[in-house]
XYZ file of C-alpha atoms in Angstrom:
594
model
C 116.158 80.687 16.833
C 113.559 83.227 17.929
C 110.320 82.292 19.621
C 107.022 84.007 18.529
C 105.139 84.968 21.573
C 103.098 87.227 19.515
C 101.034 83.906 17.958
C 101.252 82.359 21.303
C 103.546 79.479 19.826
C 106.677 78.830 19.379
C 108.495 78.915 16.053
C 111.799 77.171 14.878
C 113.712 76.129 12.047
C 114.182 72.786 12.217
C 116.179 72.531 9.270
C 119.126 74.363 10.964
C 119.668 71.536 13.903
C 122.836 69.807 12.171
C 123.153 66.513 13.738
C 121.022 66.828 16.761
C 117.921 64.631 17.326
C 114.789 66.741 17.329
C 114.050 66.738 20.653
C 117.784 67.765 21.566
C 117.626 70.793 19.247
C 113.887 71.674 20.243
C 115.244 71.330 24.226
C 117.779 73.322 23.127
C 116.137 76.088 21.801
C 113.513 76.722 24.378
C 116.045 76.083 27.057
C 118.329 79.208 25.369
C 114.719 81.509 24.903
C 114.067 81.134 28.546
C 117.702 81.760 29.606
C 117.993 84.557 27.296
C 114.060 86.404 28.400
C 112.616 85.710 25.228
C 109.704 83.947 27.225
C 109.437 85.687 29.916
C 108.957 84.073 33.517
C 105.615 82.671 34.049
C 104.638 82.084 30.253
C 101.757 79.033 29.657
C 104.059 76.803 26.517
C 102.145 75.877 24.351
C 100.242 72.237 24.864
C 102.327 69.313 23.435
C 100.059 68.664 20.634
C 99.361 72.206 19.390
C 103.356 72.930 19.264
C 103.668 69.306 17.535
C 100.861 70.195 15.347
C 102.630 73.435 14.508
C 106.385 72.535 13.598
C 104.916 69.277 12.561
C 107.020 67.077 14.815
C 105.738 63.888 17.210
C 103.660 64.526 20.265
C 106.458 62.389 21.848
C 109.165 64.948 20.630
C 108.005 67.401 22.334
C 106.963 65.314 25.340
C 110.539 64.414 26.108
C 111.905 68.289 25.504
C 109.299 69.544 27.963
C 110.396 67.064 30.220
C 114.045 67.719 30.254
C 113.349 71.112 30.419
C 111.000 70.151 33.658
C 114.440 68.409 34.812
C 116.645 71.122 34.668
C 113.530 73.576 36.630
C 113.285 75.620 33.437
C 109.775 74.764 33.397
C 107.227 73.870 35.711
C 104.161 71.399 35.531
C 100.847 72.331 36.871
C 98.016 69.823 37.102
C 95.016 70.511 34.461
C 96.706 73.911 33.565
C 99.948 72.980 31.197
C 103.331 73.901 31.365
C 104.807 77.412 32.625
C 108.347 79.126 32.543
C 109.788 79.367 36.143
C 111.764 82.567 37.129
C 115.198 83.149 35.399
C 114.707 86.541 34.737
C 117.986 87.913 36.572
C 120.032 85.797 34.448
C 121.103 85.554 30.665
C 122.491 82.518 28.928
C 125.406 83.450 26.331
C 125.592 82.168 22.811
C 126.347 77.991 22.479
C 129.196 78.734 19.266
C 130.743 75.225 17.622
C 134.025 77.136 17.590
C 136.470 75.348 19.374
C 139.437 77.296 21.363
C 142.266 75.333 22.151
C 144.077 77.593 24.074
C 141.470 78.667 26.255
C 139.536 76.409 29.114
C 136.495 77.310 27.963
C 134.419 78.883 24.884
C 131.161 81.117 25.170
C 129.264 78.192 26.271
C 126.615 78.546 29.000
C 124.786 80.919 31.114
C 126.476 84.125 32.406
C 126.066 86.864 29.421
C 124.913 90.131 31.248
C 125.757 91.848 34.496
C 125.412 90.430 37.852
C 126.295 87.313 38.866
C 128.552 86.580 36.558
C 130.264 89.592 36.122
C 130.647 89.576 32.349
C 128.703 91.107 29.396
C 128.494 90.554 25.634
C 131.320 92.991 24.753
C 134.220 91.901 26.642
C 133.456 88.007 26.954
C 137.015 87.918 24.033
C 138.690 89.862 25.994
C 137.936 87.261 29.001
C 139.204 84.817 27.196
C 142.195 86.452 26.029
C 143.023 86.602 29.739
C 142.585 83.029 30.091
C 144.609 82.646 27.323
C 147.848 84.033 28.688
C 147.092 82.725 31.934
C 147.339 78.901 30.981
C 150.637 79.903 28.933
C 151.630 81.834 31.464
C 151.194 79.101 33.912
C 153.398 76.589 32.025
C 155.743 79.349 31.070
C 156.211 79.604 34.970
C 156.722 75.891 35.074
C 159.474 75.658 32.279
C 161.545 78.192 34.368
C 161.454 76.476 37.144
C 159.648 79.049 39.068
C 157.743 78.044 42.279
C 155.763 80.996 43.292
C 152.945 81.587 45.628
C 149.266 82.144 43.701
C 148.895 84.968 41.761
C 145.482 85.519 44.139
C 147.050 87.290 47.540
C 143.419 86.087 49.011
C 144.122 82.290 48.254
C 147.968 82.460 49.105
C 147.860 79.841 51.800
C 149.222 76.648 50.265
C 150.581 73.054 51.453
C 148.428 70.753 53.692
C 148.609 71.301 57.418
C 146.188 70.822 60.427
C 143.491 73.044 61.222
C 142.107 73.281 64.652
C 139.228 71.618 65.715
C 138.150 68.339 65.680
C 135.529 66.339 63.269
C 133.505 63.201 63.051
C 133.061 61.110 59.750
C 131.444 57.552 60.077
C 132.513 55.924 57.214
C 132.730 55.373 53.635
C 130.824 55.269 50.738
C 132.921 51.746 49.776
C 131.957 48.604 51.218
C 133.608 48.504 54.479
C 132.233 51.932 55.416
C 130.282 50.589 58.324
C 133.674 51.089 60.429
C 133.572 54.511 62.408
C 136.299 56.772 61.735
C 137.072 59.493 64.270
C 139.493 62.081 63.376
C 140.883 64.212 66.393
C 142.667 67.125 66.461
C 146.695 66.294 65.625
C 147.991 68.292 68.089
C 145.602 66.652 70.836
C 147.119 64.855 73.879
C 145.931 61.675 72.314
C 147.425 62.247 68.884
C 150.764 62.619 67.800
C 149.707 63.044 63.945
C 147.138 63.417 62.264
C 146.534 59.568 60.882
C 147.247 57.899 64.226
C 143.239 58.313 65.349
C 142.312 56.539 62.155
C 144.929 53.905 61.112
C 146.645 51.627 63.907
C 149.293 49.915 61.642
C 151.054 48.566 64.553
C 147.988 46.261 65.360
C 148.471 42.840 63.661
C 145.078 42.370 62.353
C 144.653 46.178 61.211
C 145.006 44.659 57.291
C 142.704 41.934 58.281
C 139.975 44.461 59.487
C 140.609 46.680 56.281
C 139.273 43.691 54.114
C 135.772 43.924 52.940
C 133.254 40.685 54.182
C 132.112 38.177 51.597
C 128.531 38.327 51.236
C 126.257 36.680 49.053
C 125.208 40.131 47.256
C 126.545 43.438 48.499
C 124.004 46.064 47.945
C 126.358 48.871 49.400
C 129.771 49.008 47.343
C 129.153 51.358 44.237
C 130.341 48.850 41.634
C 129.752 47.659 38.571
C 129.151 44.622 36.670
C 132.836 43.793 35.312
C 131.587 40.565 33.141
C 130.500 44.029 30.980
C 133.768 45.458 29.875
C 135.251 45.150 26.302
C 138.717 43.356 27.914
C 139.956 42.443 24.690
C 139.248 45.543 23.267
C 141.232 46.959 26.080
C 143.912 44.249 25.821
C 144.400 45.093 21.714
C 145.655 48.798 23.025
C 147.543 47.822 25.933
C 149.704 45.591 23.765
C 149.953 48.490 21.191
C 151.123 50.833 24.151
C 153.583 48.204 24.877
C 155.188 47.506 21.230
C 155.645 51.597 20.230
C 158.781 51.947 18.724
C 159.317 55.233 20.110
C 160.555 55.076 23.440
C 157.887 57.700 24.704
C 156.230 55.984 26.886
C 159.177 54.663 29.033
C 159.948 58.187 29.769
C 158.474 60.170 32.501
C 155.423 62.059 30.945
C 154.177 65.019 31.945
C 152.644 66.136 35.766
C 149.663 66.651 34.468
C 149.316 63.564 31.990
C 149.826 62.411 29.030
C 149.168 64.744 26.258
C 147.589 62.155 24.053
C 144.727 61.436 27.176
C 143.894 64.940 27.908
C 143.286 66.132 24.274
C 141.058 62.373 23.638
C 139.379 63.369 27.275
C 138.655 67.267 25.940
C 137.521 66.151 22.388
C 134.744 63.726 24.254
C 133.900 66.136 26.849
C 133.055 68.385 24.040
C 131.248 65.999 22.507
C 129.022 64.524 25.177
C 129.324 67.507 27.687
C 128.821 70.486 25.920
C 131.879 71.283 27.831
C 134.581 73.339 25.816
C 138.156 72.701 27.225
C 142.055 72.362 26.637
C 143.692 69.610 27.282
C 146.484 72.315 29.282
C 143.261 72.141 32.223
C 142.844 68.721 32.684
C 145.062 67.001 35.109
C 145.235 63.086 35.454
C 145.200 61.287 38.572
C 144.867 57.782 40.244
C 141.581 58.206 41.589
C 139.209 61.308 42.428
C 140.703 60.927 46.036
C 144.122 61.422 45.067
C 143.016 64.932 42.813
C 140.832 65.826 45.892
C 144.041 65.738 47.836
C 145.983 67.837 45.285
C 143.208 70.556 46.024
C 142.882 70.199 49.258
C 147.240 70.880 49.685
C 147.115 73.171 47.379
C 144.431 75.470 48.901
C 145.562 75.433 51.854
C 144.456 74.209 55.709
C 142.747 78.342 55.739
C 140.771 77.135 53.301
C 137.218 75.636 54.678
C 135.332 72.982 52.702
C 131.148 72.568 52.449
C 129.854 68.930 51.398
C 126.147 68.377 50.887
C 124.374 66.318 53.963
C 123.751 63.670 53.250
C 126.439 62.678 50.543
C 129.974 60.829 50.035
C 131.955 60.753 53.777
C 134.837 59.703 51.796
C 135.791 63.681 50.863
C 135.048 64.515 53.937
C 137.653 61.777 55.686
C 140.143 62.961 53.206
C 139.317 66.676 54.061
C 140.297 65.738 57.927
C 143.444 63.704 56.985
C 144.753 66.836 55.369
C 143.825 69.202 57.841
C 141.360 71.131 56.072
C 138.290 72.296 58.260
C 134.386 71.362 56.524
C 131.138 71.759 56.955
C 128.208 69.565 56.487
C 125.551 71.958 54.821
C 121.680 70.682 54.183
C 119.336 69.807 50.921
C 115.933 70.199 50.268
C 114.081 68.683 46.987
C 116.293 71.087 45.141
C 119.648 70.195 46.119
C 122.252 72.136 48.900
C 121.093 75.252 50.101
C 122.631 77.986 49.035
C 121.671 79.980 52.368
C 123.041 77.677 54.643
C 126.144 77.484 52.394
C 126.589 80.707 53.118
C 125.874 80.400 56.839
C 128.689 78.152 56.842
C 131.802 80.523 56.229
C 132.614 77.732 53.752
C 135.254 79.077 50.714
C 134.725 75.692 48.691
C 131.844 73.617 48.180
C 131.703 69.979 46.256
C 128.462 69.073 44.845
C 127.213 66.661 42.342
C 124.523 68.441 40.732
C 123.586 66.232 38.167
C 122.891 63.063 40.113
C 122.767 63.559 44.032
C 123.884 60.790 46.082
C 121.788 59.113 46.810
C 119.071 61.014 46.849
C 119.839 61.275 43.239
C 118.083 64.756 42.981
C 119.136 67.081 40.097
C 119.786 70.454 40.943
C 117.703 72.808 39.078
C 118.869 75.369 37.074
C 117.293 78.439 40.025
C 119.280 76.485 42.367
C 122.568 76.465 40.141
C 122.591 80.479 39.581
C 122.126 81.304 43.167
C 125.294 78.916 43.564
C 127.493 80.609 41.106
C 126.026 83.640 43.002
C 127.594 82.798 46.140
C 130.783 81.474 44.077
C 130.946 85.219 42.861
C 130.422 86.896 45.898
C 134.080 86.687 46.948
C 137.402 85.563 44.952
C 138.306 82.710 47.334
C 135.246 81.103 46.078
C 135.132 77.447 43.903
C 132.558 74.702 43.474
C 134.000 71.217 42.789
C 131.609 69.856 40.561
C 131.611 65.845 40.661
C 130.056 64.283 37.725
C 130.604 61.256 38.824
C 127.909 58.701 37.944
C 125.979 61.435 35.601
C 127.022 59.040 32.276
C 123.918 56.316 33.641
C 120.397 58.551 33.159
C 117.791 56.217 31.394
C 115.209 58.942 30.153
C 115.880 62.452 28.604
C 119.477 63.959 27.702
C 122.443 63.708 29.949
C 121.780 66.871 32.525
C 123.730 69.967 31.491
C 127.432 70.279 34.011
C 127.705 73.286 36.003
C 131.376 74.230 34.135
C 129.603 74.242 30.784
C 127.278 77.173 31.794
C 130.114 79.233 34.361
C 131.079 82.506 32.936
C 133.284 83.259 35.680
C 135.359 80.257 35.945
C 134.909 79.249 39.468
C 134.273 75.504 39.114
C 136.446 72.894 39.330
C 135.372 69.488 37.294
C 135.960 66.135 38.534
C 135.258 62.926 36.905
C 136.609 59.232 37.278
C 136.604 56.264 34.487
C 135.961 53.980 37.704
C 132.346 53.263 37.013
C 132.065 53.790 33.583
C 134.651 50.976 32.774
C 136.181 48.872 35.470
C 136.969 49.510 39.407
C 140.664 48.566 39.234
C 141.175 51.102 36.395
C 142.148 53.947 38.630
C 142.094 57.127 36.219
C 140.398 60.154 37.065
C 140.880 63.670 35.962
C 139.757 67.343 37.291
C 139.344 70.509 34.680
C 140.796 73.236 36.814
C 140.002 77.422 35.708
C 143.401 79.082 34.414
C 144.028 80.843 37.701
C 143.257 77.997 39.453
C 145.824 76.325 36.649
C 148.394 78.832 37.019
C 148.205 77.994 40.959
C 148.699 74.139 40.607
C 151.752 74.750 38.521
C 153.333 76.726 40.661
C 152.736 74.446 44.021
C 151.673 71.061 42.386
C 153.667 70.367 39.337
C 156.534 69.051 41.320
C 154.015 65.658 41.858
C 154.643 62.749 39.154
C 151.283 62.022 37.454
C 150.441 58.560 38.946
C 148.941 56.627 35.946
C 151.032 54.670 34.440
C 151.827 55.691 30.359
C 150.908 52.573 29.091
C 147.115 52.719 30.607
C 146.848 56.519 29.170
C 147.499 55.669 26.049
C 145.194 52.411 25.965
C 142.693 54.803 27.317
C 143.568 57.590 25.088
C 143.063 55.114 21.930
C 139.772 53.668 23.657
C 137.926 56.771 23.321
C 139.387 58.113 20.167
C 137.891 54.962 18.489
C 134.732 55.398 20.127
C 134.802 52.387 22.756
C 134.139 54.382 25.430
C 131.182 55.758 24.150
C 129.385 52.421 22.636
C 130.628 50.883 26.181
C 128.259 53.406 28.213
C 125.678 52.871 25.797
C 125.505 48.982 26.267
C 126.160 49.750 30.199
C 123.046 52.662 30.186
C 121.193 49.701 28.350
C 121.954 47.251 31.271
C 121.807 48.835 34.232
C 118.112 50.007 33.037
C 117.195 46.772 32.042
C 118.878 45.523 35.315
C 116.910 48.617 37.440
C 113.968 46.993 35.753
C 114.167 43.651 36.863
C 114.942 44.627 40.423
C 111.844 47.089 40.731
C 109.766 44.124 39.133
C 110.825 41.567 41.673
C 110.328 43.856 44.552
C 106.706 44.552 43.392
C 106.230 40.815 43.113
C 107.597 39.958 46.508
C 106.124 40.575 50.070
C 108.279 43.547 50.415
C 105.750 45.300 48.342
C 102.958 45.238 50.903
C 105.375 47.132 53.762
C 108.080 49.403 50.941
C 107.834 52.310 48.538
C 110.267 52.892 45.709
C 111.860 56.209 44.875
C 114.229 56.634 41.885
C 115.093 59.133 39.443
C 115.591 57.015 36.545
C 119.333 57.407 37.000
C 122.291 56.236 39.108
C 122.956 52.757 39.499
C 121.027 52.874 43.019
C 117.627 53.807 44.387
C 115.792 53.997 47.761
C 113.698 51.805 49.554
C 111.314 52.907 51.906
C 110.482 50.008 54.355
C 107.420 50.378 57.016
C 109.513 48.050 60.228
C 109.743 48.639 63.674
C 113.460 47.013 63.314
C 116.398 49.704 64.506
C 118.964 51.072 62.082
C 121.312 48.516 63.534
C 118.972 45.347 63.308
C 118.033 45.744 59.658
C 121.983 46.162 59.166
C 122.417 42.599 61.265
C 119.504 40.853 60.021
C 120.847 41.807 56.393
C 124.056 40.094 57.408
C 122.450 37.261 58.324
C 120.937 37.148 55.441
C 124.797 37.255 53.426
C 123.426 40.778 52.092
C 125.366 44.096 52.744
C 122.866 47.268 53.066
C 123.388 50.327 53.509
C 120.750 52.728 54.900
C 120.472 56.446 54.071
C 121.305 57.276 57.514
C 124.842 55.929 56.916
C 125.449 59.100 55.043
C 124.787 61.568 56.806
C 127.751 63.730 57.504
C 128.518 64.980 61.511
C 130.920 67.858 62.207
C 132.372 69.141 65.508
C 129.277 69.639 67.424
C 127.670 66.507 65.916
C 125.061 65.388 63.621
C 123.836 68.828 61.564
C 120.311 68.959 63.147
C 118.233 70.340 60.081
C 119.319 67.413 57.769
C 117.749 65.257 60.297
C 114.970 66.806 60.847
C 114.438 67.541 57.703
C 114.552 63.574 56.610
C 112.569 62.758 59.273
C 109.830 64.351 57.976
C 110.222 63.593 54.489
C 110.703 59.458 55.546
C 107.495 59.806 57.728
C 109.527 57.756 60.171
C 110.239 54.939 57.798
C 113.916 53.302 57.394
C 115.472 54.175 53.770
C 117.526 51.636 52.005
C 119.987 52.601 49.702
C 120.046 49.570 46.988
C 123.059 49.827 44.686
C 122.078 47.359 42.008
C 124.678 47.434 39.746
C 126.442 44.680 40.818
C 124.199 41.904 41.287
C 124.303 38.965 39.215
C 120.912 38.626 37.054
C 120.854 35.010 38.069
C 120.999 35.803 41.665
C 118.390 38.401 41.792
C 115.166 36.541 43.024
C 117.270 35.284 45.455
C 118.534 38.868 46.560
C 115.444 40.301 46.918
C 114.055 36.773 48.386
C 116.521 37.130 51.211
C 116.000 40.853 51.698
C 112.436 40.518 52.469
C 113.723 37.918 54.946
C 115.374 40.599 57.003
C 111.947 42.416 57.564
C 109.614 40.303 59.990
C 106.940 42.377 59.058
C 107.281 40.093 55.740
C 106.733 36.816 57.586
């Protein structure tokens, strides 16, 4: 797949795609010439028509290619001019190869061929991963000894959770009670005696009765999903065959890390929908991205200091400061976190969700994503947790490219939940760790009992094998568009339309709502309760450290709002026979609507 700049078109075989779609394998390609310098930075495409005209595909073929390729900031649109190739020059992508390793974590997928950043080149990319490959059996080799070393990594030796000094500030949560401040002080304050006290008061008789979220008529905060959607007697069918195996298996205690049967079902789809090339040996199973977050956190150490993007999810943050672990809020622009002020930061780890910001819902382009695996590579302390959570619900274009399928250097961690995807109360999550990172959490986590129960990993296990799990995203994509639809069309039909503007990325199960009111933060939040609705406001997520709310990320969304108050509207869980009615009662909150 070679591009013909002489002609000033490009040229592919078409034939040779396999069982991609057109537009995947014409994405594809031009994605790997740019990567790769085969068209150069700054390089006019050619129009949609003329290179439809010329491989004799569909205007709209080509259309949607461009566009992903506009997604990912591989190319750039200018008005009245066309399309041009933006500046990856530094960097080269390595070969995509269908072989499949299943000893290593990952195969020569991705960007990272070539000195520099990633610190590898053509010739010894086997030899990588024949280091990988005696890591991850090293690891367990470790394991089946009995051995409980420190890491391999004398820079990253500090393990176990403890408390860091300092103190922090989190206001709540991205669930629905997250309206509750939370202020974490330093455990070994005067007013302290550990480091849960500041947070949880269990000796308080209504502490439960606080914990419990409101009834409301719709709650447009809580990141849920519409249950009445799941295939429940699909799901029943497996859990019955978990429970009448005649092998006793399953009553036994499985492995730390999961059971086998879930990891290699979770690695074959990965592969599949991903482009993500893993063994089941890296994937560990948890209940819940929290708990996994937890495992990191403990096993990193309190020396270790964490970076979240501001805004984002408080929750990691909260469970950063219940472990001890110091963090720092870093700010976003239009292209995601900013790499200089990560570095500013002194941070060693850094969790962002690249593909689908929350809740901006930005996508972080791919200039933005090699000057992060530049700072990942710039000392060996260095990881990105990459949360892909949500990433599955993206309504135009290809599912956006993960940050682990194009690392070279394995320095990101992947973390993904079936939470949304299926049901709320299935609490399964898993992380794909690096094999040094592997070898680490062997030696200092293994001693933790996987928390899923045997009988939901191998329901789960069988669900995707057969293909559920895929057909169910596909009828919950279809939804949750038509769903996004409906609530953008009632908006535009109501009097919120005169005083609001919309901005959403056609993905997510969420969007935000600009609304023109003189009403406070705290009076649109009453108002809305008034009204039985739950909101949440963009504001709610910003992230405050030691000395406060960061001052840039405010600033900076000051001037972007133009002084108007941002809803965040989760969607996904409203009824469809209770939308008018929703958006009815939210334009009674506004008096500016009257």
């Amino acid at each position: 797949m070679s591009a013909s700049q002489q002609a000033g078109m490009l040229t592919y075989d078409l034939r040779s795609r396999g069982t991609s779609s057109l537009y995947e394998f014409l994405y594809q390609s031009i994605r790997e010439d740019i990567a790769r310098g085969r068209i150069p930075c700054g390089t006019k495409l050619p129009s949609k028509r003329n290179l439809a005209q010329h491989l004799d595909i569909g205007v709209a073929t080509v259309t949607a290619a461009y566009d992903q390729l506009i997604t990912e900031g591989f190319v750039r649109t200018e008005q009245r001019r066309g399309y041009f190739v933006e500046d990856v020059s530094e960097f080269r992508c390595k070969t995509v190869t269908p072989q499949v390793r299943s000893s290593n974590c990952k195969d020569e997928k991705g960007i990272g061929v070539g000195k520099g950043v990633y610190g590898a080149t053509t010739g010894n990319v086997s030899a990588e991963h024949g280091a990988q490959d005696r890591a991850v059996k090293s690891a367990f080799a470790r394991r089946d000894d009995g051995h409980r070393g420190v890491a391999e990594d004398p820079t990253d030796s500090a393990g176990g959770a403890g408390v860091a000094g300092g103190s922090a500030y989190v206001a709540g949560d991205n669930d629905a009670n997250d309206s509750h401040e939370v202020v974490v002080t330093n455990a070994n304050s005067n007013n302290s005696t550990n480091g849960s006290s500041a947070v949880f008061a269990a000796e308080t008789p209504h502490a439960i009765e606080r914990a419990r979220d409101p009834e409301y008529f719709v709650d447009l905060k809580a990141n849920r999903t519409s249950v009445s959607l799941f295939p429940a007697t699909v799901w029943g069918r497996y859990m019955r065959e978990a429970l009448s195996l005649p092998s006793d298996n399953l009553l036994r205690s499985i492995p730390f890390n999961g059971l086998p049967e879930l990891r290699r079902a979770i690695a074959s789809y990965l592969r599949r929908t991903r482009g993500m090339d893993v063994s089941p040996d890296c994937i560990i199973i948890g209940a819940g991205s929290e708990y996994l977050y937890g495992r990191l956190l403990q096993m990193l150490g309190p020396t270790t200091t964490f970076a979240m993007e501001n805004p984002g999810y408080r929750k990691f943050a909260a469970i950063s400061n219940a472990f001890g672990n110091p963090w720092r809020p870093v700010p976003i622009d239009e292209s995601g976190l900013l790499v200089d002020e990560l570095e500013e930061s002194g941070a060693d780890v850094v969790h962002v969700s690249p593909a689908n910001h929350f809740p901006t819902g930005i996508v972080m382009p791919i200039k933005r994503r090699l000057e992060l695996f530049e700072w990942a590579n710039r000392a060996r302390k260095r990881y990105i947790i990459e949360d892909d959570y949500d990433s599955e619900f993206r309504y135009s274009g290809r599912l956006i490219m993960p940050l682990f399928a194009d690392d070279a250097s394995d320095k990101v961690i992947y973390l993904n939940a079936f939470s949304k995807t299926m049901v709320p109360s299935l609490r399964i999550s898993y992380m794909v760790l690096p094999p040094k990172l592997l070898a680490r959490y062997v030696d200092t986590m293994s001693f933790y009992s996987c928390t899923v129960s045997s009988f939901e990993q191998y329901a789960l296990a069988r669900f995707i094998d057969e293909g559920h799990l895929e057909r169910h995203i596909n009828r919950t994509r279809n939804f949750y568009r038509r769903q996004r639809e409906a609530v953008l069309r009632e908006i535009a039909q109501s009097p919120l339309a005169e005083i609001s503007h919309v901005e959403e990325r056609n993905a997510g199960t969420h969007f935000l709502l600009y609304v023109r009111t003189s009403l406070t933060h705290d009076q649109v939040r009453q108002r809305g309760a008034e009204q039985g609705l739950n909101i949440s406001l963009f504001n709610d997520y910003l992230l405050r450290d030691g000395d406060g709310l960061s001052e840039r990320t405010t600033k900076r969304f000051e001037q972007y709002s133009n002084g108007e108050t941002a809803l965040v509207l989760n969607y996904a869980g409203i009824e469809p026979e209770r939308l008018s009615e929703t958006v009815r009662r939210l334009a009674c909150v506004f008096p500016e609507c009257e």
